[in-house]
Every structure is written in structure tokens, then in C-alpha cells.
Coordinates of C-alpha atoms in Angstrom, one line a residue:
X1 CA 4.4 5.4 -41.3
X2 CA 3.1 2.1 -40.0
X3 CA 1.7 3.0 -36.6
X4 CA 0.1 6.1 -38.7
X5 CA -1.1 3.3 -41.0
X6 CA -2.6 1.7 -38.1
X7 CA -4.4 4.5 -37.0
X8 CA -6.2 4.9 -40.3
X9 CA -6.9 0.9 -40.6
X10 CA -8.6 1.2 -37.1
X11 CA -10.4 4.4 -37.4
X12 CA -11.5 4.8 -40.3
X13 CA -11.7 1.7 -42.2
X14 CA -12.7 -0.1 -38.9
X15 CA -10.4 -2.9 -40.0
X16 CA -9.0 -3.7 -36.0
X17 CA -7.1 -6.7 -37.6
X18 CA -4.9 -4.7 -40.4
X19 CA -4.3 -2.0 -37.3
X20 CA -2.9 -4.5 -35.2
X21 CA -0.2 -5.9 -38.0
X22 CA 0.8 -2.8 -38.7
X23 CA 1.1 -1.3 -35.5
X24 CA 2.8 -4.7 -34.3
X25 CA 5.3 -3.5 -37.1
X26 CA 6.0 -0.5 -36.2
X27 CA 6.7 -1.3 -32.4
X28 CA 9.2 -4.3 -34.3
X29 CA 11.1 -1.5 -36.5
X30 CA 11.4 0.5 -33.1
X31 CA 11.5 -1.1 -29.8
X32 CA 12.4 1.5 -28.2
X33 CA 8.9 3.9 -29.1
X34 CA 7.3 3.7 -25.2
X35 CA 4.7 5.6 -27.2
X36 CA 4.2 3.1 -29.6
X37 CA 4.2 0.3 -26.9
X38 CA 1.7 2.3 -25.4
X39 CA -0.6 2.5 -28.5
X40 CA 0.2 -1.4 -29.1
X41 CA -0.9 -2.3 -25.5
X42 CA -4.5 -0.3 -26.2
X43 CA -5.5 -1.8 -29.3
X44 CA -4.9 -5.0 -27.5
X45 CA -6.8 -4.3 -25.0
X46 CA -9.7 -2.8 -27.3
X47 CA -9.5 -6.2 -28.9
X48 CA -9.9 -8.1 -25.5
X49 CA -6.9 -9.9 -25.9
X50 CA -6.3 -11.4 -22.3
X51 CA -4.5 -10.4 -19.8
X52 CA -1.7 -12.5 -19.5
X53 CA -0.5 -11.7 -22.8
X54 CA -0.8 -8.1 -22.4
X55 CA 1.0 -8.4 -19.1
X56 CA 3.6 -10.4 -20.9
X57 CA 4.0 -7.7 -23.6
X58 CA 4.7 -5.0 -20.7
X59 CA 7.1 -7.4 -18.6
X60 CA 9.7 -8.0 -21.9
X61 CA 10.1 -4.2 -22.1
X62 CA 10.3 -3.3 -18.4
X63 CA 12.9 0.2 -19.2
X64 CA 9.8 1.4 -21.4
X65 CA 7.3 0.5 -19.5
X66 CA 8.9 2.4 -15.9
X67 CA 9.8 5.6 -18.1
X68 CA 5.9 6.3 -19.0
X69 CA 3.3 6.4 -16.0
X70 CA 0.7 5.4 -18.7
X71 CA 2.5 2.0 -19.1
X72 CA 3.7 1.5 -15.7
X73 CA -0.3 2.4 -14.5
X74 CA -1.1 -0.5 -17.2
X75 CA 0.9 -3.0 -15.7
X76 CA -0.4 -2.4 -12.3
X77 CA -3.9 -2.3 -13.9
X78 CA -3.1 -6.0 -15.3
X79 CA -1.9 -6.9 -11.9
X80 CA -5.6 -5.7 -10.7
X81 CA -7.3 -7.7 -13.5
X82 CA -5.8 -10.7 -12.3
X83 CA -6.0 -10.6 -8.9
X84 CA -2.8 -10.0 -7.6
X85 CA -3.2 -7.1 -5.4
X86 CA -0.5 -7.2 -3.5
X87 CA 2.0 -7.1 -6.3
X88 CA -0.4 -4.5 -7.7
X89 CA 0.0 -2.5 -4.2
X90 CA 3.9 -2.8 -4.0
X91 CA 4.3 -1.0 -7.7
X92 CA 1.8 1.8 -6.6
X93 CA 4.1 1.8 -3.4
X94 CA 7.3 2.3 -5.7
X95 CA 6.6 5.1 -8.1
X96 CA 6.2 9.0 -7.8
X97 CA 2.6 9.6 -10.4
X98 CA 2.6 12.6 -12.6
X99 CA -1.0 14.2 -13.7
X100 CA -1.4 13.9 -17.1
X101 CA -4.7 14.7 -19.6
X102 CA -6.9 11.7 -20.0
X103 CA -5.4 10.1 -16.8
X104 CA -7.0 12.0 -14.2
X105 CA -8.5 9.6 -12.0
X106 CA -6.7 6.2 -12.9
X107 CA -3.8 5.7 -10.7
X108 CA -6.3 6.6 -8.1
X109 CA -8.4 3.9 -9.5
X110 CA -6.0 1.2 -9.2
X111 CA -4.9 2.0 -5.8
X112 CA -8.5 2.1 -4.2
X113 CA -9.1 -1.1 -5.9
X114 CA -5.9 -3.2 -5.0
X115 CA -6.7 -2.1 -1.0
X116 CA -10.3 -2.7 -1.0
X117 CA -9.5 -6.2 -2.9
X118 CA -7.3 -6.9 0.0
X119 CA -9.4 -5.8 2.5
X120 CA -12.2 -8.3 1.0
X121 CA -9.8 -11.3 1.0
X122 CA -9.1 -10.4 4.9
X123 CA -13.1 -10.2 5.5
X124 CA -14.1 -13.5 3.9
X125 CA -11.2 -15.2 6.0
X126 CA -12.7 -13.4 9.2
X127 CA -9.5 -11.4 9.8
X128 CA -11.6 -8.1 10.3
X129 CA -8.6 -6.1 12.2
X130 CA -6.7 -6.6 9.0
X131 CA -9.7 -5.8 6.8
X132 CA -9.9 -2.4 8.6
X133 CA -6.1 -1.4 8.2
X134 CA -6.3 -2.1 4.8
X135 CA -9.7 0.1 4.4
X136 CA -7.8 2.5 6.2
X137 CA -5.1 2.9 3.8
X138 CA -7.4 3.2 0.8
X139 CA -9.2 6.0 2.3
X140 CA -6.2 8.2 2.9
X141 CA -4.3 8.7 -0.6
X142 CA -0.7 9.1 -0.7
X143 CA 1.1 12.0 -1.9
X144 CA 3.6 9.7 -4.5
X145 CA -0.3 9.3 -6.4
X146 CA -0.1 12.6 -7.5
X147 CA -3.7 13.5 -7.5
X148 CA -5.9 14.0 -4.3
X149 CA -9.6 13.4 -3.6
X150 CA -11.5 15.7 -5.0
X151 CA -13.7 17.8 -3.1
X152 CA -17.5 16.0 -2.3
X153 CA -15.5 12.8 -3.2
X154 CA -17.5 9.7 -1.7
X155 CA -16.5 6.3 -1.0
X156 CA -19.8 4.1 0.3
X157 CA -18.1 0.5 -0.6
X158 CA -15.3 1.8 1.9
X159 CA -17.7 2.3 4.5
X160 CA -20.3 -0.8 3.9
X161 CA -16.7 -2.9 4.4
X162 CA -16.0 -0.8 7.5
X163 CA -19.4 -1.7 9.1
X164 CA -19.3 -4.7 7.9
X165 CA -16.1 -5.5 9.6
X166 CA -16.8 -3.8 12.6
X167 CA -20.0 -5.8 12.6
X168 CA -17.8 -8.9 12.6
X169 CA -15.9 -7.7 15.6
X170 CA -18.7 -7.4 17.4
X171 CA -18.3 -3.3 17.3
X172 CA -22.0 -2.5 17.1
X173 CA -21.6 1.7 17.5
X174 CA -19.1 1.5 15.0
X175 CA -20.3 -0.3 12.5
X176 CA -23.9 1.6 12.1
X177 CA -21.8 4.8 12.0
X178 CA -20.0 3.4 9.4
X179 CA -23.1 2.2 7.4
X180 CA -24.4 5.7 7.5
X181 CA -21.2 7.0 6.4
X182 CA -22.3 4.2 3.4
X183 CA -25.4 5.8 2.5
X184 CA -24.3 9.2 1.6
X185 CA -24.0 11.0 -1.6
X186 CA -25.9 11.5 -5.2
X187 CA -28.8 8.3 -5.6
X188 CA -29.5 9.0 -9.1
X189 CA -28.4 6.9 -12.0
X190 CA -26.4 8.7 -14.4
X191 CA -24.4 8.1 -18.1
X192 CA -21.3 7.9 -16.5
X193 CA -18.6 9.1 -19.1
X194 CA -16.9 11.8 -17.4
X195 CA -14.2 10.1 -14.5
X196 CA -16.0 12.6 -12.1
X197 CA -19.4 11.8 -12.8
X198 CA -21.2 9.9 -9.8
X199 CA -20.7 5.8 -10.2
X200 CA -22.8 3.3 -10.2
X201 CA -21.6 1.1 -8.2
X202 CA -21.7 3.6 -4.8
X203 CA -25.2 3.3 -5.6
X204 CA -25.2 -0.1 -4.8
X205 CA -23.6 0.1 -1.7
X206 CA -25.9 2.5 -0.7
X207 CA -28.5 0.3 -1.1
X208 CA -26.4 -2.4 0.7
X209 CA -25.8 0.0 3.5
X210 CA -29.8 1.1 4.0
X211 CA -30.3 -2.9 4.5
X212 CA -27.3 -3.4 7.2
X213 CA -29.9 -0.1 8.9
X214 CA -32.8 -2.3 9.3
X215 CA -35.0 -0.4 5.7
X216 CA -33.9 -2.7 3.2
X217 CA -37.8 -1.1 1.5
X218 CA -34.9 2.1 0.7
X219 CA -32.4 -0.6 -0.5
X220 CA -34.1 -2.2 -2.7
X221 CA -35.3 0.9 -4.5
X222 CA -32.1 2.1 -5.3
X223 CA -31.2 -1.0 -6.5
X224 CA -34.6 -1.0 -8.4
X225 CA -33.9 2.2 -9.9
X226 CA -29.8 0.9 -11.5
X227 CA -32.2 -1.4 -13.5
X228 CA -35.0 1.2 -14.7
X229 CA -32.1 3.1 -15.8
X230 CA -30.0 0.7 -17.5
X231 CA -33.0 -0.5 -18.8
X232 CA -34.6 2.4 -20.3
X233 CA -31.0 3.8 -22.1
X234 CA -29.9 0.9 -23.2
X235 CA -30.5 1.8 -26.7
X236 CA -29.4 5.5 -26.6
X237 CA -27.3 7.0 -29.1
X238 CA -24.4 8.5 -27.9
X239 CA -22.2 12.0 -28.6
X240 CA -19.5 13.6 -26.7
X241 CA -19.7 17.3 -26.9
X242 CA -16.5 18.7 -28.9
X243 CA -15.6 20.5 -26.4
X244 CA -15.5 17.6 -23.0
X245 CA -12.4 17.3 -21.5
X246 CA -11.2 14.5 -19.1
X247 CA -12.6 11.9 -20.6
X248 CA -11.3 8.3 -19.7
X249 CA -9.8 5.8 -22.1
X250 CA -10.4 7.8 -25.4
X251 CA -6.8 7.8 -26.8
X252 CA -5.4 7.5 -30.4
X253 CA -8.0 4.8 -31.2
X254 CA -11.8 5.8 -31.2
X255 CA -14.1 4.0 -29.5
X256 CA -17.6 2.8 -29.9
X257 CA -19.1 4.9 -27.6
X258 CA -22.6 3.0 -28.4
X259 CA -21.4 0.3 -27.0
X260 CA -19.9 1.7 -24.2
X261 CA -22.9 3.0 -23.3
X262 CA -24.8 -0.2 -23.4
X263 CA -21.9 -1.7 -21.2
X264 CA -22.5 1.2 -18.5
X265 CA -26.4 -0.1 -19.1
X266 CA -25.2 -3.3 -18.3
X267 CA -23.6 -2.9 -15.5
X268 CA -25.9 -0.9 -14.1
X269 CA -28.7 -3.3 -14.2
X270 CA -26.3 -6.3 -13.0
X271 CA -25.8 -4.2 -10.0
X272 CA -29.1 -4.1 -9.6
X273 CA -30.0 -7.8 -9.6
X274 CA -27.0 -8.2 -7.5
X275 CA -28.4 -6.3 -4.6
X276 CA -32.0 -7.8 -5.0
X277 CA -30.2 -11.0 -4.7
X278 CA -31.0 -11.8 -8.2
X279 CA -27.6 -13.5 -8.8
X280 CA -28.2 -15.5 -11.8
X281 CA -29.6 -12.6 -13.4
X282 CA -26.6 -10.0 -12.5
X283 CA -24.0 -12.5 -13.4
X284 CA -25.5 -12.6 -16.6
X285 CA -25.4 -8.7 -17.4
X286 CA -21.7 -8.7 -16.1
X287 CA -20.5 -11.5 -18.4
X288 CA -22.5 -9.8 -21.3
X289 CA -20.2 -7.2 -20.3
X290 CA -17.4 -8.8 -20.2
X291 CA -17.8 -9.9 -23.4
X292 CA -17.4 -6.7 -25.1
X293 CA -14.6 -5.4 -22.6
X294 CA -12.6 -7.5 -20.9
X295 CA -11.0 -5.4 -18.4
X296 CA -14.0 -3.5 -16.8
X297 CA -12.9 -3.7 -13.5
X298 CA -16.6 -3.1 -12.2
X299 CA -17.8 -6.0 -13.7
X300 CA -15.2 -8.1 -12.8
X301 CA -15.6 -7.2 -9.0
X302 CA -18.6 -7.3 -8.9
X303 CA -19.1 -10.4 -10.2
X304 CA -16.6 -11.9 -7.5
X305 CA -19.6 -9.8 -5.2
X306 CA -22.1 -12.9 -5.4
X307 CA -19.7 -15.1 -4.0
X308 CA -18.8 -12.5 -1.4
X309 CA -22.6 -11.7 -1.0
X310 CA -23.6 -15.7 -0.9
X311 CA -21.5 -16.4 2.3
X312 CA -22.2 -13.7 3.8

């Protein structure tokens, strides 16, 4: 009754605090509800409570947590968010993944973020053998993920590291092969909502890529065009079709898909800045951002990117 309660606090009286106690209360009366632990763990995250907490939540009710992939995904997720990717790395490492509906996508996710993570922290220390077994590994996904790469599937910040570690090895051939690899796939901006759709972000690196080519002119067009489009939809009002299916994040609690939207916008036009070299400007739209959602791992890598970027 309480975690139904909850629901109808959060969803239709839009009271997030009220949803919270009573949801809180009915994890309490039950500890042993994985589902409601679940449940719990979202609105806190929906609330941007941080991630230590949340992780904190997870790690007092490890039995739950390891006999749900939802949960255990979350945990790795928090491991992500706070930058420990090889602890992140060892759980993917650990567990066989089941598909389920509303996941597809998100172990995936997690694991192509935790290696490419890795393969940065190698790069900036000039370790660039090391960078390239770890870009390696992210590009071939293992079977205990459950889910494959789906056909036209492209990866352009895998390849714009690749070059650019080749590059630092001295590997000429290699690395412009891999920066073409890097420019490759769909360069229109979209409303990303669908975990399929093209992202943003492999825009960028596009961009990134056409300047490691020598027509940086092409590069900064693309980057040029994440702002027009951020830009110009900022303001649209948004509507999922009853009938869409695989849609990321949209659980038990609905979420202001308005503001979701302006988020994408955001992003979008911070990646923009950030490949101008704008970087006052792009850390700007990722901490507006990260204002309204806390664990947008885009944002939150990206906006480690202008330190990356500035050394480079």
C-alpha cells in the first residue's frame, strides 16, 4: 500500500517528497522487496540525490541487489559515475546479463564506458599500448553481456582514441585509418529518445576525427550544426507515441520528458562548443545539465573532455 501510495504522490500529485517517505516505508516494512529497492534507488536518482548515498543504499543490501540485473547494473552504473572503472569493469567481468524490456542497451552502456574511461586514463599518462588493449576490449562485447551490437552499430570515440593513440606511438598508417574509421556513420542531429537512435556525442567525434584528417572546415560544421540543433528545439514540447517501445529510464515513475528534452538540447550544444574549443561555453551547458540530472554520463564525460582536450 505504501510504495502504491508513492506512486500516486509522485505521479500524479507531483509531490517527489511525500513519494520518497512513503516509498522509504515501504522498502522498511519489507527489506527483502528487490523490487521495491529498485523503485527506491530510481526516485533517488530522479531526485539527484548523489551518488555516494545511492551507492551506499545498494552496498547494505548486496543479496538484493546480485539477484536483480537492474540493481546489480545500478551499482556498476554508480561505480561509472564516480570514476571507478576498474571496480566498475570487475562486476561486469562477474555476472552472466539477462535482456530484459526497458534495459536494452544499458549493460552495454556501462561496459563501453568503464573501458573507454580506462583507456583515457592510460592516454593522458602516455601509456598508448595499454590505451589500445583496453579500446580493444570495448569494441568486442562479451557474451556474459547478453546483448550484441546491433547491426550498423558505430563507435567513432573508439576509433578517434585509436588514432589518437596510434598517433602517439608514432604509428602514422594506423592512426589515419583509424580516424576514418572515426568519421563514419549518420551526421545529423536527432531527438535522441529511443536507445537506438544515432547519439550525439559520435557526432562529435566525427568532427574530432575530420580535424586529426587535416579539414577541420568539415569539423567544425558538425560541431556547428550540435548547436543549431540544440538551439533551435530547445523549447519543443515533447510526446512519446503510445505505442514506442524500448524506451530508456521510463519506469514506475514518469518523467518530465520536457526537460529531458531540453537536457538532450543541452548537451548537444555543449558538445558543440566543446569541439570549437569554446570550453567555457560547453562546460556551462553540461553543468546546466547536470543540474537537472545528475547521472548523465554524457555530460559528465564530457566535461572531463576539456581537460582531456586542453593537454592535448
Amino acid at each position: 500500500a505504501y510504495r502504491n501510495l508513492s506512486l500516486a504522490y509522485y505521479n500524479k500529485q507531483q509531490d517527489a517528497t511525500k513519494s520518497l517517505s512513503c516509498l522509504t516505508t515501504a522498502f522498511n516494512l519489507n527489506p527483502e522487496d528487490g523490487r521495491v529497492l529498485m523503485e527506491l534507488d530510481q526516485l533517488c536518482k530522479l531526485q539527484n540525490s548523489s551518488h555516494w548515498n545511492r551507492l551506499q543504499l545498494l552496498e547494505e543490501h548486496p543479496d538484493l541487489v546480485s539477484y536483480r540485473d537492474d540493481l546489480y547494473l545500478e551499482r556498476i552504473t554508480l561505480y561509472n559515475l564516480l570514476g571507478d572503472f576498474e571496480t566498475a569493469a570487475a562486476l561486469l567481468s562477474e555476472r552472466t546479463f539477462h535482456p530484459w524490456e526497458g534495459g536494452e542497451g544499458k549493460t552495454v552502456s556501462q561496459y563501453l564506458i568503464c573501458y573507454t574511461e580506462l583507456a583515457k586514463e592510460h592516454i593522458i599518462s602516455g601509456d598508448f599500448e595499454r590505451s589500445l588493449e583496453f579500446l580493444d576490449t570495448a569494441s568486442a562485447y562479451p557474451d556474459n553481456l547478453g546483448e550484441g551490437q546491433l547491426p550498423g552499430t558505430i563507435h567513432n570515440d573508439l576509433h578517434y582514441l585509436q588514432g589518437f593513440s596510434y598517433e602517439g606511438l608514432f604509428r602514422k598508417a594506423e592512426s589515419q585509418q583509424a580516424y576514418w574509421a572515426a568519421t563514419k556513420g549518420d551526421s545529423k542531429p536527432v531527438q535522441a529518445f529511443f536507445y537506438n537512435d544515432p547519439q550525439p556525442d559520435q557526432i562529435f567525434y566525427q568532427g574530432m576525427a575530420w580535424i586529426k584528417l587535416g579539414d577541420p572546415q568539415k569539423g567544425k560544421q558538425l560541431f556547428q550544426s550540435l548547436i543549431d540543433f540544440g538551439a533551435l528545439h530547445y523549447a519543443d514540447p515533447i510526446r512519446i507515441d503510445y505505442f514506442a517501445v524500448s524506451l530508456p529510464d521510463l519506469l514506475v515513475f514518469d518523467k518530465d520528458l520536457n526537460m529531458k528534452n531540453r537536457n538532450h538540447c543541452d548537451y548537444m550544444i555543449g558538445l558543440g562548443h566543446l569541439g570549437l574549443g569554446n570550453y567555457e561555453k560547453a562546460e556551462a551547458h553540461f553543468q546546466q545539465l547536470l543540474k537537472e540530472d545528475n547521472s548523465h554520463q554524457g555530460a559528465i564525460t564530457h566535461l572531463n573532455m576539456i581537460t582531456f582536450l586542453s593537454k592535448q
